[in-house]
Amino acid sequence: MKKSAHRYVHGYSEREVDRLVDQATTLSDLLHHDTKYPAGSSVLEAGCGVGAQTVTLLKNSPEARFTCIDISDESLRAAKARVEATGHSNVVFRQSDIFNSGFPDDHFDHIFVCFVLEHLKNPVEALLHLKSKLK
């Protein structure tokens, strides 16, 4: 992966991608044991990174509609490739900042955030912004 203009404390190397996937796989049962979204519901995954959590979300909720955003183009490319390998097509990826997502208020049925807030200077502000996007 090439160097990103965005600062991520762990960087964007292939080793980091592998670490994130390993982390997601290891914690999958703990994090997602009851995460299932209804068919047809709209879900925003804010800070999807390399798609490590995305594939589990899609597996558990194959009929929900996902929009996955991340600030990093490099991470989004990795996420798209990871999801394409699973055969799921109910997801749209978009390069976006959590604070300036461009989505209208009252737009999503659900929002999923995992391993993101600890990287933000203003996590409470991020949650308030995301909350406004919920129906």
mmCIF file of C-alpha atoms in Angstrom:
data_model
loop_
_atom_site.group_PDB
_atom_site.id
_atom_site.type_symbol
_atom_site.label_atom_id
_atom_site.label_comp_id
_atom_site.label_asym_id
_atom_site.label_seq_id
_atom_site.Cartn_x
_atom_site.Cartn_y
_atom_site.Cartn_z
ATOM 1 C CA MET A 1 0.000 0.000 0.000
ATOM 2 C CA LYS A 2 1.309 3.450 -0.804
ATOM 3 C CA LYS A 3 1.755 6.141 1.815
ATOM 4 C CA SER A 4 -1.435 7.980 2.799
ATOM 5 C CA ALA A 5 -1.833 11.697 3.381
ATOM 6 C CA HIS A 6 -3.932 10.798 6.432
ATOM 7 C CA ARG A 7 -2.234 9.913 9.676
ATOM 8 C CA TYR A 8 -3.089 6.546 11.132
ATOM 9 C CA VAL A 9 -1.018 5.612 14.148
ATOM 10 C CA HIS A 10 -0.332 2.074 12.904
ATOM 11 C CA GLY A 11 0.334 3.036 9.287
ATOM 12 C CA TYR A 12 -0.978 1.472 6.075
ATOM 13 C CA SER A 13 1.449 -1.389 5.452
ATOM 14 C CA GLU A 14 0.448 -4.878 4.346
ATOM 15 C CA ARG A 15 1.555 -6.064 7.779
ATOM 16 C CA GLU A 16 -0.973 -3.680 9.344
ATOM 17 C CA VAL A 17 -3.711 -4.950 7.030
ATOM 18 C CA ASP A 18 -2.912 -8.494 8.145
ATOM 19 C CA ARG A 19 -2.980 -7.402 11.796
ATOM 20 C CA LEU A 20 -6.393 -5.774 11.396
ATOM 21 C CA VAL A 21 -7.839 -8.837 9.699
ATOM 22 C CA ASP A 22 -6.383 -11.097 12.393
ATOM 23 C CA GLN A 23 -7.817 -8.838 15.106
ATOM 24 C CA ALA A 24 -11.256 -8.859 13.477
ATOM 25 C CA THR A 25 -11.219 -12.632 13.047
ATOM 26 C CA THR A 26 -10.071 -13.252 16.609
ATOM 27 C CA LEU A 27 -12.701 -10.949 18.121
ATOM 28 C CA SER A 28 -15.521 -11.754 15.703
ATOM 29 C CA ASP A 29 -17.635 -13.864 18.056
ATOM 30 C CA LEU A 30 -17.214 -11.396 20.899
ATOM 31 C CA LEU A 31 -17.963 -8.284 18.838
ATOM 32 C CA HIS A 32 -20.628 -9.636 16.512
ATOM 33 C CA HIS A 33 -22.417 -12.420 18.389
ATOM 34 C CA ASP A 34 -25.682 -10.463 18.289
ATOM 35 C CA THR A 35 -25.021 -7.943 15.517
ATOM 36 C CA LYS A 36 -27.620 -8.697 12.877
ATOM 37 C CA TYR A 37 -29.456 -6.028 10.912
ATOM 38 C CA PRO A 38 -32.924 -6.570 9.418
ATOM 39 C CA ALA A 39 -33.365 -7.186 5.701
ATOM 40 C CA GLY A 40 -33.599 -3.935 3.772
ATOM 41 C CA SER A 41 -32.241 -1.785 6.589
ATOM 42 C CA SER A 42 -29.583 0.803 5.817
ATOM 43 C CA VAL A 43 -26.352 0.577 7.800
ATOM 44 C CA LEU A 44 -23.472 3.048 7.876
ATOM 45 C CA GLU A 45 -20.125 1.571 8.856
ATOM 46 C CA ALA A 46 -18.115 4.626 9.855
ATOM 47 C CA GLY A 47 -14.374 4.092 9.613
ATOM 48 C CA CYS A 48 -14.485 0.755 7.801
ATOM 49 C CA GLY A 49 -10.724 0.676 7.314
ATOM 50 C CA VAL A 50 -9.602 -2.356 5.331
ATOM 51 C CA GLY A 51 -12.992 -4.072 5.620
ATOM 52 C CA ALA A 52 -11.962 -6.455 8.382
ATOM 53 C CA GLN A 53 -15.247 -5.894 10.265
ATOM 54 C CA THR A 54 -17.244 -5.349 7.079
ATOM 55 C CA VAL A 55 -17.054 -8.955 5.926
ATOM 56 C CA THR A 56 -18.495 -10.169 9.236
ATOM 57 C CA LEU A 57 -21.258 -7.568 9.132
ATOM 58 C CA LEU A 58 -22.166 -8.693 5.612
ATOM 59 C CA LYS A 59 -22.090 -12.365 6.579
ATOM 60 C CA ASN A 60 -24.385 -11.763 9.572
ATOM 61 C CA SER A 61 -26.779 -9.426 7.731
ATOM 62 C CA PRO A 62 -26.756 -10.472 4.069
ATOM 63 C CA GLU A 63 -29.962 -8.611 3.216
ATOM 64 C CA ALA A 64 -29.117 -5.272 4.841
ATOM 65 C CA ARG A 65 -27.729 -2.419 2.717
ATOM 66 C CA PHE A 66 -24.315 -1.175 3.842
ATOM 67 C CA THR A 67 -22.537 2.096 3.197
ATOM 68 C CA CYS A 68 -18.936 1.951 4.373
ATOM 69 C CA ILE A 69 -16.867 5.089 4.738
ATOM 70 C CA ASP A 70 -13.242 5.723 5.556
ATOM 71 C CA ILE A 71 -10.957 8.708 5.233
ATOM 72 C CA SER A 72 -8.213 6.617 3.609
ATOM 73 C CA ASP A 73 -8.380 5.725 -0.083
ATOM 74 C CA GLU A 74 -5.770 3.007 0.504
ATOM 75 C CA SER A 75 -7.890 1.366 3.170
ATOM 76 C CA LEU A 76 -11.006 1.606 1.010
ATOM 77 C CA ARG A 77 -9.256 -0.165 -1.856
ATOM 78 C CA ALA A 78 -8.324 -2.988 0.505
ATOM 79 C CA ALA A 79 -11.877 -3.107 1.888
ATOM 80 C CA LYS A 80 -13.409 -3.280 -1.591
ATOM 81 C CA ALA A 81 -11.096 -6.131 -2.571
ATOM 82 C CA ARG A 82 -11.833 -8.014 0.643
ATOM 83 C CA VAL A 83 -15.607 -7.683 0.161
ATOM 84 C CA GLU A 84 -15.463 -8.540 -3.559
ATOM 85 C CA ALA A 85 -13.684 -11.779 -2.614
ATOM 86 C CA THR A 86 -16.715 -12.760 -0.501
ATOM 87 C CA GLY A 87 -19.177 -12.219 -3.343
ATOM 88 C CA HIS A 88 -21.333 -9.722 -1.441
ATOM 89 C CA SER A 89 -22.805 -6.879 -3.471
ATOM 90 C CA ASN A 90 -24.965 -5.123 -0.862
ATOM 91 C CA VAL A 91 -22.308 -2.574 0.043
ATOM 92 C CA VAL A 92 -21.185 0.801 -1.259
ATOM 93 C CA PHE A 93 -17.797 2.270 -0.329
ATOM 94 C CA ARG A 94 -17.207 5.994 -0.102
ATOM 95 C CA GLN A 95 -14.166 8.061 0.842
ATOM 96 C CA SER A 96 -15.431 10.362 3.572
ATOM 97 C CA ASP A 97 -14.544 12.006 6.852
ATOM 98 C CA ILE A 98 -16.810 11.051 9.774
ATOM 99 C CA PHE A 99 -17.207 14.732 10.654
ATOM 100 C CA ASN A 100 -18.115 15.778 7.098
ATOM 101 C CA SER A 101 -19.793 12.705 5.680
ATOM 102 C CA GLY A 102 -22.133 14.539 3.321
ATOM 103 C CA PHE A 103 -25.066 12.328 4.299
ATOM 104 C CA PRO A 104 -28.323 14.048 5.185
ATOM 105 C CA ASP A 105 -29.691 13.848 8.705
ATOM 106 C CA ASP A 106 -32.134 11.011 9.449
ATOM 107 C CA HIS A 107 -30.649 8.853 6.682
ATOM 108 C CA PHE A 108 -29.547 5.505 8.181
ATOM 109 C CA ASP A 109 -31.375 2.879 10.222
ATOM 110 C CA HIS A 110 -28.186 1.774 11.997
ATOM 111 C CA ILE A 111 -24.591 2.907 12.443
ATOM 112 C CA PHE A 112 -21.675 0.601 13.242
ATOM 113 C CA VAL A 113 -18.386 1.968 14.607
ATOM 114 C CA CYS A 114 -15.538 -0.268 15.752
ATOM 115 C CA PHE A 115 -11.898 0.557 16.554
ATOM 116 C CA VAL A 116 -12.310 4.128 15.283
ATOM 117 C CA LEU A 117 -13.117 6.486 18.139
ATOM 118 C CA GLU A 118 -9.772 5.971 19.869
ATOM 119 C CA HIS A 119 -8.059 7.469 16.812
ATOM 120 C CA LEU A 120 -10.069 10.706 16.823
ATOM 121 C CA LYS A 121 -9.234 13.950 18.608
ATOM 122 C CA ASN A 122 -12.947 14.602 19.200
ATOM 123 C CA PRO A 123 -14.717 11.243 19.563
ATOM 124 C CA VAL A 124 -17.783 12.710 21.286
ATOM 125 C CA GLU A 125 -18.223 15.198 18.452
ATOM 126 C CA ALA A 126 -17.934 12.315 15.985
ATOM 127 C CA LEU A 127 -20.640 10.347 17.786
ATOM 128 C CA LEU A 128 -22.936 13.375 17.868
ATOM 129 C CA HIS A 129 -22.439 13.896 14.144
ATOM 130 C CA LEU A 130 -23.114 10.224 13.441
ATOM 131 C CA LYS A 131 -26.175 10.234 15.702
ATOM 132 C CA SER A 132 -27.701 12.980 13.555
ATOM 133 C CA LYS A 133 -27.547 10.604 10.576
ATOM 134 C CA LEU A 134 -29.779 8.038 12.305
ATOM 135 C CA LYS A 135 -33.487 7.924 11.521
#
